[in-house]
Structures are given as structure tokens and as C-alpha cells.
PDB file of C-alpha atoms in Angstrom:
ATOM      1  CA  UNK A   1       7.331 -11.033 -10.639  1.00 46.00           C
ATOM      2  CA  UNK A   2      10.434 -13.053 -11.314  1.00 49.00           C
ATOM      3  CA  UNK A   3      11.875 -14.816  -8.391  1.00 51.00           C
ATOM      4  CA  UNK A   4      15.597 -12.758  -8.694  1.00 50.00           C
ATOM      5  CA  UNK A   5      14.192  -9.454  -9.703  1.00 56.00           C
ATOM      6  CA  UNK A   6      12.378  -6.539  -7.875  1.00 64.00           C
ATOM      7  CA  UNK A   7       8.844  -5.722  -8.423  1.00 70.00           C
ATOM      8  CA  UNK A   8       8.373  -3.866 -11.438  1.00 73.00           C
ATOM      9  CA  UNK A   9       5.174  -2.786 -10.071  1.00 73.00           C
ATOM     10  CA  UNK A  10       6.991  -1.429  -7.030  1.00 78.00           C
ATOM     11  CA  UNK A  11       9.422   0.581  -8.440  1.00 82.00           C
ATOM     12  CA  UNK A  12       6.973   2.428 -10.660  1.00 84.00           C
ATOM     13  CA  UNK A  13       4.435   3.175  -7.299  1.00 88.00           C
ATOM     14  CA  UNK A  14       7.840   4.545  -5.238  1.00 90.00           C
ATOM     15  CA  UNK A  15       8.234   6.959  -8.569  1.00 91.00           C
ATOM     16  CA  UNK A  16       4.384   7.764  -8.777  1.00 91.00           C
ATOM     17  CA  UNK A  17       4.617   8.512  -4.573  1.00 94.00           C
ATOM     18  CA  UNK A  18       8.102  10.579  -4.977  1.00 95.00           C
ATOM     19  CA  UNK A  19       6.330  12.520  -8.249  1.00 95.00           C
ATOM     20  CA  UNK A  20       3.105  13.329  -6.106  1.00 96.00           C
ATOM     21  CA  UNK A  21       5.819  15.294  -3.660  1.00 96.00           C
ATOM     22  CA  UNK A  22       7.239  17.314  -6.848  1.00 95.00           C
ATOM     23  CA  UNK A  23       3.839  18.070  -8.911  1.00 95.00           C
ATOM     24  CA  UNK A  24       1.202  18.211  -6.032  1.00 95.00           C
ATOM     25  CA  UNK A  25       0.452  21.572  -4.032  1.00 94.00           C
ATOM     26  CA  UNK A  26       0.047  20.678  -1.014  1.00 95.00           C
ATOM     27  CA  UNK A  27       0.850  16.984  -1.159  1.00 96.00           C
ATOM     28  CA  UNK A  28      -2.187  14.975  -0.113  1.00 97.00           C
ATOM     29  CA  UNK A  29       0.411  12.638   1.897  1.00 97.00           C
ATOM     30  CA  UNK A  30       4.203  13.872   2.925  1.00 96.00           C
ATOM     31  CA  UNK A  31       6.876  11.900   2.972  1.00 96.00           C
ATOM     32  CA  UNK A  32      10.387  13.560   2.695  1.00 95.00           C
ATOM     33  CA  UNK A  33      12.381  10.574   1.563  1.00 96.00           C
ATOM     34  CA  UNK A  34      10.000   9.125  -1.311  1.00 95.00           C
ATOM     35  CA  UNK A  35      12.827  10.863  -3.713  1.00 95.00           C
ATOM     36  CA  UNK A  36      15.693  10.055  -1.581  1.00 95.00           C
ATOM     37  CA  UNK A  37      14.678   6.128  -1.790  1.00 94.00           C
ATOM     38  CA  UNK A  38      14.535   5.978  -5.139  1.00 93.00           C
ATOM     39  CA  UNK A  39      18.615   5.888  -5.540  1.00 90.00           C
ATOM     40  CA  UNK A  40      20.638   8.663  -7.129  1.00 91.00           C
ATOM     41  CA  UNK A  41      20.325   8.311 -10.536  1.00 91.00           C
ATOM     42  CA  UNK A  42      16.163   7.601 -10.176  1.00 91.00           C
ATOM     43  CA  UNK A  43      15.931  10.139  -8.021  1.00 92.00           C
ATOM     44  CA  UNK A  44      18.072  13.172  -9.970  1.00 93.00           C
ATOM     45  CA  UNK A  45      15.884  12.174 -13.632  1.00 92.00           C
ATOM     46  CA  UNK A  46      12.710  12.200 -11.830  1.00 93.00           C
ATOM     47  CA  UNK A  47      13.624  15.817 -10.340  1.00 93.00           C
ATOM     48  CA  UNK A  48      14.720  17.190 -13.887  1.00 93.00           C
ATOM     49  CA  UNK A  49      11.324  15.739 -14.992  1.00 91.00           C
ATOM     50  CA  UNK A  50       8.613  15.014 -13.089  1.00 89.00           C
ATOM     51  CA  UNK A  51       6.052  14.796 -15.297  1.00 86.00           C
ATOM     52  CA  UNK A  52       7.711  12.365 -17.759  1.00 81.00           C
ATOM     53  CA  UNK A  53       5.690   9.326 -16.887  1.00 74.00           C
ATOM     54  CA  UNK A  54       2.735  11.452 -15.342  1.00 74.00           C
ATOM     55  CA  UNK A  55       0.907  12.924 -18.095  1.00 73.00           C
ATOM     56  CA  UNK A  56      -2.865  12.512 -18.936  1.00 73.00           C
ATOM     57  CA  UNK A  57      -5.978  12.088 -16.545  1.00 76.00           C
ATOM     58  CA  UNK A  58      -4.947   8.308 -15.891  1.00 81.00           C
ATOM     59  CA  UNK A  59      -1.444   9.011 -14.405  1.00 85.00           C
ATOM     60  CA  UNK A  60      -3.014  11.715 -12.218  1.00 89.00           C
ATOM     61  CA  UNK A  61      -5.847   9.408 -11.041  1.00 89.00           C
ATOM     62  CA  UNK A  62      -3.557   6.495  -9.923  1.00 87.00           C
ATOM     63  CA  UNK A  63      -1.087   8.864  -8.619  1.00 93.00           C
ATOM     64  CA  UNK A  64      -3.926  10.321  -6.833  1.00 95.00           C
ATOM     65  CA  UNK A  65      -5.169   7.131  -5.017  1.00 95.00           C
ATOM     66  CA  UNK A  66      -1.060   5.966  -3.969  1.00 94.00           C
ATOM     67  CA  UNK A  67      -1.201   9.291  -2.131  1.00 97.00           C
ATOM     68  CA  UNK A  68      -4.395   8.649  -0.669  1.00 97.00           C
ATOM     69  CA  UNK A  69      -3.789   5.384   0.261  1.00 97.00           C
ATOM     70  CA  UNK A  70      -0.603   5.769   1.876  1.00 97.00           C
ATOM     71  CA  UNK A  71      -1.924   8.830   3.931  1.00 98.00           C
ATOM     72  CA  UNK A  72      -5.089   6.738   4.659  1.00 98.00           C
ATOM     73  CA  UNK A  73      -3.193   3.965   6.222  1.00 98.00           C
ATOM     74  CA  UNK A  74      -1.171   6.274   8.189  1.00 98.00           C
ATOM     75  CA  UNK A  75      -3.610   8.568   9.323  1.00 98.00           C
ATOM     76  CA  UNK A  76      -5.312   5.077  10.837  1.00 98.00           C
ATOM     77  CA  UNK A  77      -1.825   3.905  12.492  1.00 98.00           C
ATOM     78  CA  UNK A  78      -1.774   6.818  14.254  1.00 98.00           C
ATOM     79  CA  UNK A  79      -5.482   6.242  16.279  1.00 98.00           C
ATOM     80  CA  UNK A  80      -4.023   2.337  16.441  1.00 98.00           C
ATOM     81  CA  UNK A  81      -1.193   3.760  18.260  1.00 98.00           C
ATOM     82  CA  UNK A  82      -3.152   6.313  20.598  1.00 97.00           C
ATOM     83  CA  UNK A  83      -5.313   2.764  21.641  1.00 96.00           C
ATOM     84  CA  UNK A  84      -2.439   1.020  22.240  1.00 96.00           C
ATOM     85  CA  UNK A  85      -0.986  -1.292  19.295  1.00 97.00           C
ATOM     86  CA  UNK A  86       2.861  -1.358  19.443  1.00 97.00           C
ATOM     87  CA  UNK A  87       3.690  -3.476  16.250  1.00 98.00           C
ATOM     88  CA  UNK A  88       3.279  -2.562  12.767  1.00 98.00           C
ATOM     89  CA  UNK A  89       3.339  -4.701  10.086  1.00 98.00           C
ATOM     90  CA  UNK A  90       3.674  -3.248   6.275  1.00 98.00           C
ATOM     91  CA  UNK A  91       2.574  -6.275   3.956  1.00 96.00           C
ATOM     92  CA  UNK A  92       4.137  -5.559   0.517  1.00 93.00           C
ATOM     93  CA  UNK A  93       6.319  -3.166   1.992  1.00 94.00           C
ATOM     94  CA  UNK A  94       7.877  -1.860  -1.247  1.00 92.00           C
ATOM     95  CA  UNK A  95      10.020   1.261  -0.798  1.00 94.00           C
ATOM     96  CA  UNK A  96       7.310   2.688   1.805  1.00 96.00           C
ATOM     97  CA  UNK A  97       9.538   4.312   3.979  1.00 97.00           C
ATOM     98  CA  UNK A  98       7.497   4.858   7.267  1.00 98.00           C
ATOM     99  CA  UNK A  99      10.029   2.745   9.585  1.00 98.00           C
ATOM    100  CA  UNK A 100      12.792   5.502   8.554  1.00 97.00           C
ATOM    101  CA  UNK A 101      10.444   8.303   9.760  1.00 96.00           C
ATOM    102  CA  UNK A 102       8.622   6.528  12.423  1.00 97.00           C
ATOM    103  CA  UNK A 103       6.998   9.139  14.952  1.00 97.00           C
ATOM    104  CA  UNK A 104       5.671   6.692  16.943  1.00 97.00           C
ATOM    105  CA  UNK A 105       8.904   5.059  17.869  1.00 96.00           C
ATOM    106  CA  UNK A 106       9.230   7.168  21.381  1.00 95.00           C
ATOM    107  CA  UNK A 107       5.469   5.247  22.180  1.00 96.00           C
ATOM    108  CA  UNK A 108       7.027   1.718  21.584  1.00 97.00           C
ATOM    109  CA  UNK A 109       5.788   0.669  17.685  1.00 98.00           C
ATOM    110  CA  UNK A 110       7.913  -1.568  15.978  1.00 98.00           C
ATOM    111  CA  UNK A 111       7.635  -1.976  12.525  1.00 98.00           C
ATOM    112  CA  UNK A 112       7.880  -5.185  10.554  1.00 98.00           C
ATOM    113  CA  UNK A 113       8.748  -4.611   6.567  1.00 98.00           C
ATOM    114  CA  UNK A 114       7.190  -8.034   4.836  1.00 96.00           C
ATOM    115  CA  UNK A 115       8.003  -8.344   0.636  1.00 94.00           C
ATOM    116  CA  UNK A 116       9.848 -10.385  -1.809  1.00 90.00           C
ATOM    117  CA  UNK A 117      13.448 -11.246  -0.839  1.00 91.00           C
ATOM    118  CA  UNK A 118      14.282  -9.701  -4.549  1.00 90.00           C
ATOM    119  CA  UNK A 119      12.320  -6.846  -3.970  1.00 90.00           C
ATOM    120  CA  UNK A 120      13.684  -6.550  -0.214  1.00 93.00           C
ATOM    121  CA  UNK A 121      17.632  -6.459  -1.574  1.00 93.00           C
ATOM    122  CA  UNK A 122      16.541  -3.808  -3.595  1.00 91.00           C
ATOM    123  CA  UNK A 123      15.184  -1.565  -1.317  1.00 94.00           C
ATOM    124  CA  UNK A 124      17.862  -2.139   1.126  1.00 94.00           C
ATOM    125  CA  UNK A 125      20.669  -0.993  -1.360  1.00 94.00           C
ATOM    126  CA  UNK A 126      18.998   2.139  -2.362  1.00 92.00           C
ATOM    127  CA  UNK A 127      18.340   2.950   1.538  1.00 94.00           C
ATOM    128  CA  UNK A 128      22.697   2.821   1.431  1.00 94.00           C
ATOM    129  CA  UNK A 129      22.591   4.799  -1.402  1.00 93.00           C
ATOM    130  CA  UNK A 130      20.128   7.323   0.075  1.00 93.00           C
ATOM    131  CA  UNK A 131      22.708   7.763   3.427  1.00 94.00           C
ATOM    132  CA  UNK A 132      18.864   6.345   4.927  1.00 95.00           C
ATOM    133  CA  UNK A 133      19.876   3.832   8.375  1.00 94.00           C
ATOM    134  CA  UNK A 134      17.642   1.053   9.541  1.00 94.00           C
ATOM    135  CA  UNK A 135      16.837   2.058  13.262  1.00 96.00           C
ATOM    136  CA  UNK A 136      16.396  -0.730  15.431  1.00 95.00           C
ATOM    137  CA  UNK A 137      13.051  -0.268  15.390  1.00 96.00           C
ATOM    138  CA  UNK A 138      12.785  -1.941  12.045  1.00 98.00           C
ATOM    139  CA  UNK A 139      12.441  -5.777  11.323  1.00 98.00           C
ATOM    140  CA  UNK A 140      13.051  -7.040   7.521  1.00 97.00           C
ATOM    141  CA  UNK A 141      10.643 -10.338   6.525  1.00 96.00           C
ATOM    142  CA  UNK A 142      11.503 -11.597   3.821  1.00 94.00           C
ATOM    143  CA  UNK A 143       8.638 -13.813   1.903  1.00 89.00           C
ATOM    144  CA  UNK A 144       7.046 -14.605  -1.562  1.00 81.00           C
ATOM    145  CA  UNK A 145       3.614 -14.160  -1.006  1.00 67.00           C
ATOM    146  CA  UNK A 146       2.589 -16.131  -3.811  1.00 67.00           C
ATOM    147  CA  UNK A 147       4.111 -19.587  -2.104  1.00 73.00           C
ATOM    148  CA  UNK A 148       5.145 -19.089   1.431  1.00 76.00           C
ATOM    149  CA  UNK A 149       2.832 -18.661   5.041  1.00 81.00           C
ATOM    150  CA  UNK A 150       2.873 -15.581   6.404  1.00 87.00           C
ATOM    151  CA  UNK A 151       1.782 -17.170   9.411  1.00 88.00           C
ATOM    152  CA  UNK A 152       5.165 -18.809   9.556  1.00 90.00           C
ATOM    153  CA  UNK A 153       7.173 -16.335   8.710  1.00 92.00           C
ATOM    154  CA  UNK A 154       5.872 -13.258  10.628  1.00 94.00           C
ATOM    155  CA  UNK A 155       5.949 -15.190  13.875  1.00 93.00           C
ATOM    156  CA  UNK A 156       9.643 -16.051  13.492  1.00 93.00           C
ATOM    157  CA  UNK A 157      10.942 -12.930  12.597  1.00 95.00           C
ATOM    158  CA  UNK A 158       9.387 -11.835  16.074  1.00 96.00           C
ATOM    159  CA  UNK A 159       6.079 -10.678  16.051  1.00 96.00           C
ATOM    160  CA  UNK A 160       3.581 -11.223  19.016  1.00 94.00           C
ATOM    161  CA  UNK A 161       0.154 -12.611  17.878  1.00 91.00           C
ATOM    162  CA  UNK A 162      -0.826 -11.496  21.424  1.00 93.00           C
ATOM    163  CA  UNK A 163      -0.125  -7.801  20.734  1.00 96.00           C
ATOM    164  CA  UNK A 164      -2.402  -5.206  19.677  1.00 97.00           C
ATOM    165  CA  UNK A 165      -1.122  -4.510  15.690  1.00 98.00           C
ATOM    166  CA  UNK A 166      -1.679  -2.817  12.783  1.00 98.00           C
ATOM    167  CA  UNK A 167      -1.280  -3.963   9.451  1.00 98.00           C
ATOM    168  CA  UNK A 168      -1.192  -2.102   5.819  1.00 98.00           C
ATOM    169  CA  UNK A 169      -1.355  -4.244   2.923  1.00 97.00           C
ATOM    170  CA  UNK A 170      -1.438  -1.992   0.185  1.00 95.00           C
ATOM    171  CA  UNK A 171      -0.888  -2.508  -3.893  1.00 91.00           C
ATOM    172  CA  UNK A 172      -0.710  -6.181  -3.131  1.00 91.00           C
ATOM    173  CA  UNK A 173      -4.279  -7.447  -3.491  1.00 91.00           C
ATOM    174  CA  UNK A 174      -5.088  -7.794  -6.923  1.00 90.00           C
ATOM    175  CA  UNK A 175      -1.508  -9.550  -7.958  1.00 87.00           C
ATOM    176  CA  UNK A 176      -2.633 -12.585  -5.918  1.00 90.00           C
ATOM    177  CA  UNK A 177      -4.753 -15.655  -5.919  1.00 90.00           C
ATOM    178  CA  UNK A 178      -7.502 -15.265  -3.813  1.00 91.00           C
ATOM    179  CA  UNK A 179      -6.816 -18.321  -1.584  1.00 91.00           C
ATOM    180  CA  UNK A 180      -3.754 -16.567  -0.649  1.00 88.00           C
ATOM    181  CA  UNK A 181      -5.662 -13.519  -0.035  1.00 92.00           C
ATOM    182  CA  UNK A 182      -8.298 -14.748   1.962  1.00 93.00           C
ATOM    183  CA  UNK A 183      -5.449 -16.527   4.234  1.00 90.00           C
ATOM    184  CA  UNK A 184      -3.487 -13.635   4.905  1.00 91.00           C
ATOM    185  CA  UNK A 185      -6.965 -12.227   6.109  1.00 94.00           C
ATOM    186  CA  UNK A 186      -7.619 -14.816   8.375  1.00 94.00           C
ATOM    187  CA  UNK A 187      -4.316 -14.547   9.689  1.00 92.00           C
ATOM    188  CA  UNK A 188      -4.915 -10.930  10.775  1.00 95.00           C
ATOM    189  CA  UNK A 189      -8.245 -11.726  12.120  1.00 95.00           C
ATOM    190  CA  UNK A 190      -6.347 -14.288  14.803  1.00 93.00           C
ATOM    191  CA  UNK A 191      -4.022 -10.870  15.872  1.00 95.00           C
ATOM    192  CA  UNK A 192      -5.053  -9.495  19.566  1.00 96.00           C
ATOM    193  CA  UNK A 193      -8.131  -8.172  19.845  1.00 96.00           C
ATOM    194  CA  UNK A 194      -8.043  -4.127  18.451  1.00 97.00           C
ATOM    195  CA  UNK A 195      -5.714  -5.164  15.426  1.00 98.00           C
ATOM    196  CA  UNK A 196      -6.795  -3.378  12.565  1.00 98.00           C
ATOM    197  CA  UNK A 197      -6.008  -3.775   9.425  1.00 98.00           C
ATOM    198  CA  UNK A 198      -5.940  -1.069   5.719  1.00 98.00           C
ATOM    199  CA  UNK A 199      -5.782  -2.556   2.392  1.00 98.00           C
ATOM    200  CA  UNK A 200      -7.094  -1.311  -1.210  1.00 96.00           C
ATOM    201  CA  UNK A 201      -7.991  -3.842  -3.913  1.00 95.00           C
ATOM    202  CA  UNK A 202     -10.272  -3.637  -7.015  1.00 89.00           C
ATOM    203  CA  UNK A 203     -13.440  -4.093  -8.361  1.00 84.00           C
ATOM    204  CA  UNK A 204     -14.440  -6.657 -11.193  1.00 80.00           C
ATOM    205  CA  UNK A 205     -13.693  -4.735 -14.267  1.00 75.00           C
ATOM    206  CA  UNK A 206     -17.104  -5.903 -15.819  1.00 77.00           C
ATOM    207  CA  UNK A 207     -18.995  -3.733 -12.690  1.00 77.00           C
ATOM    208  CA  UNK A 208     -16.691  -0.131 -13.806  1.00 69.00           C
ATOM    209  CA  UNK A 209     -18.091   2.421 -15.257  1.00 75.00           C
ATOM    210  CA  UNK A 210     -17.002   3.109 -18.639  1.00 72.00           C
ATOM    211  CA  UNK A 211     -14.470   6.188 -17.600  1.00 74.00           C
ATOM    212  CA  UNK A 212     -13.062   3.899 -14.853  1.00 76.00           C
ATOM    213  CA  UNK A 213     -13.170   0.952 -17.162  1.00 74.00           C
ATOM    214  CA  UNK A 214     -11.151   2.554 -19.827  1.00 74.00           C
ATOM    215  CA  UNK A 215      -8.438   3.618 -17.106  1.00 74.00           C
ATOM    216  CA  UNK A 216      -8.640  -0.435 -15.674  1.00 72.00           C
ATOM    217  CA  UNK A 217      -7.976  -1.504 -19.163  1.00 75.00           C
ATOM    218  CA  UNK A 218      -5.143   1.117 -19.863  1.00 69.00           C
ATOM    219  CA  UNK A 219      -3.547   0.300 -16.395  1.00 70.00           C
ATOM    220  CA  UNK A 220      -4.060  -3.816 -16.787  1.00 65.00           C
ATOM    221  CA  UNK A 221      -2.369  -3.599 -20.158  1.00 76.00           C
ATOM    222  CA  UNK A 222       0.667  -1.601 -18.417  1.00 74.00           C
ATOM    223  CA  UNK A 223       1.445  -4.379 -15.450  1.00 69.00           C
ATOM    224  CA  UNK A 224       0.487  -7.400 -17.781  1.00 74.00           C
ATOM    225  CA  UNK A 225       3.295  -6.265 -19.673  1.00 74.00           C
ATOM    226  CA  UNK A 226       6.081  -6.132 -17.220  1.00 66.00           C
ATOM    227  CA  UNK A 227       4.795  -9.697 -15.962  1.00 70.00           C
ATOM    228  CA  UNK A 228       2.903  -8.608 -13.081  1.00 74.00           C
ATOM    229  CA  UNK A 229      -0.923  -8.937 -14.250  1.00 79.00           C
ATOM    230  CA  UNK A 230      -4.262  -8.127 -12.181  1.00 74.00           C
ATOM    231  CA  UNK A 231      -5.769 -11.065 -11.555  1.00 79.00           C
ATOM    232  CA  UNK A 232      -8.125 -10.908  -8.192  1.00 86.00           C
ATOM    233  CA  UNK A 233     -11.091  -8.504  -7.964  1.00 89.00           C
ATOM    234  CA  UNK A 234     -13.525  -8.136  -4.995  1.00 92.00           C
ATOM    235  CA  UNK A 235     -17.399  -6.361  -5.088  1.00 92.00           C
ATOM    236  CA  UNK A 236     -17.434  -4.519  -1.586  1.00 93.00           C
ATOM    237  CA  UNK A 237     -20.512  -6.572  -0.530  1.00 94.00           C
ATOM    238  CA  UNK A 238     -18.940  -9.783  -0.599  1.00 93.00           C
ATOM    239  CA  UNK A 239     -15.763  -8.607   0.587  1.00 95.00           C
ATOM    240  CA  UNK A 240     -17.625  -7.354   3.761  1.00 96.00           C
ATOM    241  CA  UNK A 241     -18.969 -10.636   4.617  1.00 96.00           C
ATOM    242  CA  UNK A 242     -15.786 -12.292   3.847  1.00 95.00           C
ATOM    243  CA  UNK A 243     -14.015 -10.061   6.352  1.00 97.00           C
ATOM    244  CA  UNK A 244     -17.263 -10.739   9.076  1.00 96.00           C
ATOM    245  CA  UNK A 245     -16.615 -14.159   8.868  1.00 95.00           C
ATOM    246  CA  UNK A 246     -12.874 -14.530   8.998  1.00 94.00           C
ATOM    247  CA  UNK A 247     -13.339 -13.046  12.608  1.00 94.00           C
ATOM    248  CA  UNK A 248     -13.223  -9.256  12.152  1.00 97.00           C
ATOM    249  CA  UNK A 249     -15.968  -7.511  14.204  1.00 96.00           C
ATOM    250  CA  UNK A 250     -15.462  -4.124  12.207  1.00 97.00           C
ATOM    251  CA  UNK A 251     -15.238  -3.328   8.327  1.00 97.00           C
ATOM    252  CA  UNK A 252     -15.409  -0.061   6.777  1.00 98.00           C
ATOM    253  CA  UNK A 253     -15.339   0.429   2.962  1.00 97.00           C
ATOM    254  CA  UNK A 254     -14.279   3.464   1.223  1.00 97.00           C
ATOM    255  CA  UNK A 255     -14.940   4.182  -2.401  1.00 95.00           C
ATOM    256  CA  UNK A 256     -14.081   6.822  -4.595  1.00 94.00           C
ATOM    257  CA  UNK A 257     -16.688   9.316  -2.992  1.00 95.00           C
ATOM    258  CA  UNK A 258     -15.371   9.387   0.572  1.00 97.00           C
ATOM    259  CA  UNK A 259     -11.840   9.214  -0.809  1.00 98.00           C
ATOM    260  CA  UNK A 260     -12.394  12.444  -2.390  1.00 97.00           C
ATOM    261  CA  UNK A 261     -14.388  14.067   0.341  1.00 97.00           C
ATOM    262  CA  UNK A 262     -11.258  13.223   3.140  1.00 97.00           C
ATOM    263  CA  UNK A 263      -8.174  14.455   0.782  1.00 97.00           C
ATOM    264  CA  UNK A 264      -9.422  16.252  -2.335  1.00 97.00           C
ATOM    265  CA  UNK A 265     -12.444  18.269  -0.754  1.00 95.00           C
ATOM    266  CA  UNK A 266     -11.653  21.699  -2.259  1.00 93.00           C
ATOM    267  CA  UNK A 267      -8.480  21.190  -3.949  1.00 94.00           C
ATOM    268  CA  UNK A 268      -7.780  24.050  -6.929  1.00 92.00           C
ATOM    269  CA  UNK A 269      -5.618  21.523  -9.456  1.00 92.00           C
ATOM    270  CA  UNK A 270      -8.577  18.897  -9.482  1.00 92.00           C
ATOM    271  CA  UNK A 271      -6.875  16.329  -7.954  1.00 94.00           C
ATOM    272  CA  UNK A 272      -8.773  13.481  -7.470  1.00 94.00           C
ATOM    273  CA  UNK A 273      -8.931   9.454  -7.120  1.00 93.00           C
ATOM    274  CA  UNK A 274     -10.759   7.647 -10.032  1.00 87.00           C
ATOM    275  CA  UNK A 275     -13.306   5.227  -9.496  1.00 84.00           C
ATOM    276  CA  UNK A 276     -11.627   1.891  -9.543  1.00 84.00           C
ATOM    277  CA  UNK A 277      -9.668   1.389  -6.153  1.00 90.00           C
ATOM    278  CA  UNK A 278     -11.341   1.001  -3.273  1.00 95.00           C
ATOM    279  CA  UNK A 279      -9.449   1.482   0.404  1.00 98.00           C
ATOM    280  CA  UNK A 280     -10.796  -1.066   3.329  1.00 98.00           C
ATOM    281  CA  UNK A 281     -10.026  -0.983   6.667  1.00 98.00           C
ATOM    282  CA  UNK A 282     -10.933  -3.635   9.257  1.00 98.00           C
ATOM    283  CA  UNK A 283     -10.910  -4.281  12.967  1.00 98.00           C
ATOM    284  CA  UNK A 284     -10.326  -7.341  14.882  1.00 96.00           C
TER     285      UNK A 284
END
């Protein structure tokens, strides 16, 4: 992404999460301000259309898996929360609007919003926009992932290494390098023992299927061209190990399969994830 701009990547995910609300019966995952978030104008065109940018099996399948994801992530918060982590920290926070709606903020959690500084500004003027308050409950951190330490920047903005947290880390993974990746990771893994963490990343497109390669190919072609490109792919396997030996004592991998079987068991529209994400979570 460019340094002064928002993610273009983001913006299109916020509509994709704020469309599943409009065209989905029942939504997979709830949130009441997706639509609000996106700013007036956004917000009033995606109403009068929602299925503008959300036609054909591809749309539904991603929009599928940014529902499942997001409910996924918080679905897992909430059993961090009942064991006792108080801090959670969104990595690639995007216009994810859990610290707005935070039930957990009567138990203690704090939430910590890490993205781009561009991306950030963004977000922040169409939360004024929306009539949407920070509570004091929230913590901006602003950061460029691609050049500058998490492990510097999370720690100043006031987060405890020595507290039990949860972190979600999702539609970040495959925009990285991998050393970057794999250091983020390994900052997690030092977090107080229970941390957990949820991310999704991708397969190699050479080990797809040829439905779910198509779809990869259609999709890579879409954030290539707003300067955003995949370029970091995991098999589970060696992801696995990776994650064992960073210092995390649990891993859990979830394909399309057991995606479908916790959200889309039975649904009558045929919603369902595709086979190319894959949603991870990890204990410490």
C-alpha cells in the first residue's frame, strides 16, 4: 500500500463484512456498525445496492470466509476472556469495529487497534462521521508492518507482555514477507503464558485445487492491481512446526471442512467458504 493512502484491500473487506449484514440470512457473524463505519456516502450506495460488487460464486466465497473469520476470532476472545486475558490486540485492525462494541469491557479487556498510520486516519474519520466514540477502553498503534517492530511499538503504546492476551491478525498474512511474519509470531509466542493467538493465511497456489485455484487467480489479479499483491503462502504442515518452535505449546488448523461444519452446517442459501483460506489459532 502507499505510505499516505489507506489500504485498498481494507476498504473493500469493511464493504464485503457490511454486505454480508445486508445479503446474508442469518448473518454468520453480527456486527451492527460494519455499515455505519463505512462513512455516509459508502455506507448509503452500499444499502441501495448490495450486491453491486458481490455477484458470482467468488464474491460469495470470500465474503463467506471474512464472516467466518471475524466470528471465528471472536467466538475464541470470548473463552480467552472467561480464562482470564484482559488485553486484546487486533493486528491489521482495519475498520474491525470490536473496541466500539466491546462486551467484555465490564471484565477488564482492553483493546489495542495496530495498522498503518494512513489506514488508521482513515478509520478514525469515518468513526466521526459514523457519530461512533472511542471509549477509553481503546488504544490506537500506529505501525507499517512492512518496516517497523511490533515489538517496539506495542510495548510503548502500553501493553503488558506479562498479561494474559489475545491477538487476531487477520487479512494481513499473505501481504507480507515472511521474515516479518515469522517475527510477529515469535513476538506473540514471548506474551504470558495462555496468550492465544487467530490468524488466516493461504496456501501455495500450486497445492489448490483447480475450483479454488481459479478463485486464487481471479482474487490475486484483483489486489495486484490496486498495489497490494499476495505474496506469502504457508502449507499447514510446515506452518504447524513453525508455530511449535517459535514457543507455542498449542496449534489448531482449520480448513475449509471444519469452517463449513462450525458456520454453514445446514444453511438454505449455500453459503459457504471456498477452499483457499485457512483460519489458525495458537496458544502460548
Amino acid at each position: 500500500m502507499k505510505a499516505d493512502q489507506p489500504s485498498r484491500t481494507a476498504q473493500r473487506v469493511a464493504r464485503r463484512r457490511a454486505a454480508h449484514q445486508l445479503l446474508d440470512a442469518p448473518p454468520v457473524f453480527e456486527d451492527p456498525l460494519a455499515i455505519a463505519v463505512l462513512g455516509p456516502e459508502t455506507a448509503a450506495a452500499l444499502r441501495a445496492d448490495p450486491e453491486a460488487s458481490e455477484t458470482g460464486p467468488v464474491a460469495r466465497y470470500f465474503r463467506a470466509f471474512m464472516a467466518a473469520r471475524s466470528r471465528f476470532a471472536e467466538d475464541r476472545l470470548a473463552r480467552a476472556v472467561k480464562r482470564g486475558a484482559r488485553q486484546y490486540v487486533v493486528l491489521g485492525a482495519g475498520l474491525d469495529t470490536f473496541a466500539y462494541r466491546n462486551p467484555h469491557a465490564p471484565a477488564g479487556l482492553r483493546v489495542f487497534e495496530v495498522d498503518h498510520p494512513a489506514t488508521q486516519a482513515w478509520k478514525r474519520e469515518r468513526l466521526r462521521e459514523a457519530g461512533i466514540a472511542a471509549p477509553e477502553s481503546l488504544t490506537f498503534v500506529g505501525i507499517d508492518f512492512a518496516s517497523q517492530a511490533l515489538s517496539e511499538a506495542l510495548p510503548a503504546a502500553g501493553w503488558r507482555a506479562g498479561l494474559v492476551t489475545f491477538f487476531s491478525w487477520l487479512g494481513v498474512i499473505p501481504y507480507l514477507e515472511r521474515d516479518r511474519i515469522l517475527a510477529t509470531l515469535r513476538l506473540v509466542a514471548t506474551a504470558a503464558p495462555g496468550s492465544e493467538i487467530v490468524f488466516d493465511y493461504g496456501r501455495p497456489p500450486s497445492s489448490l485445487g483447480f475450483g479454488p485455484r481459479i478463485a486464487f487467480e481471479v482474487m490475486a489479479r484483483r489486489v495486484a492491481a490496486v498495489g497490494e499483491p499476495w505474496i506469502t503462502f504457508f502449507e499447514p504442515d510446515e506452518l504447524g512446526s513453525t508455530l511449535r518452535a517459535a514457543g507455542f505449546s498449542e496449534v489448531d488448523d482449520f480448513a475449509a471442512e471444519r469452517i463449513n461444519a462450525l458456520y454453514f452446517e445446514g444453511r438454505k442459501d449455500g453459503l459457504r467458504v471456498g477452499g483457499i483460506g485457512h483460519l489458525m489459532w495458537a496458544r502460548v
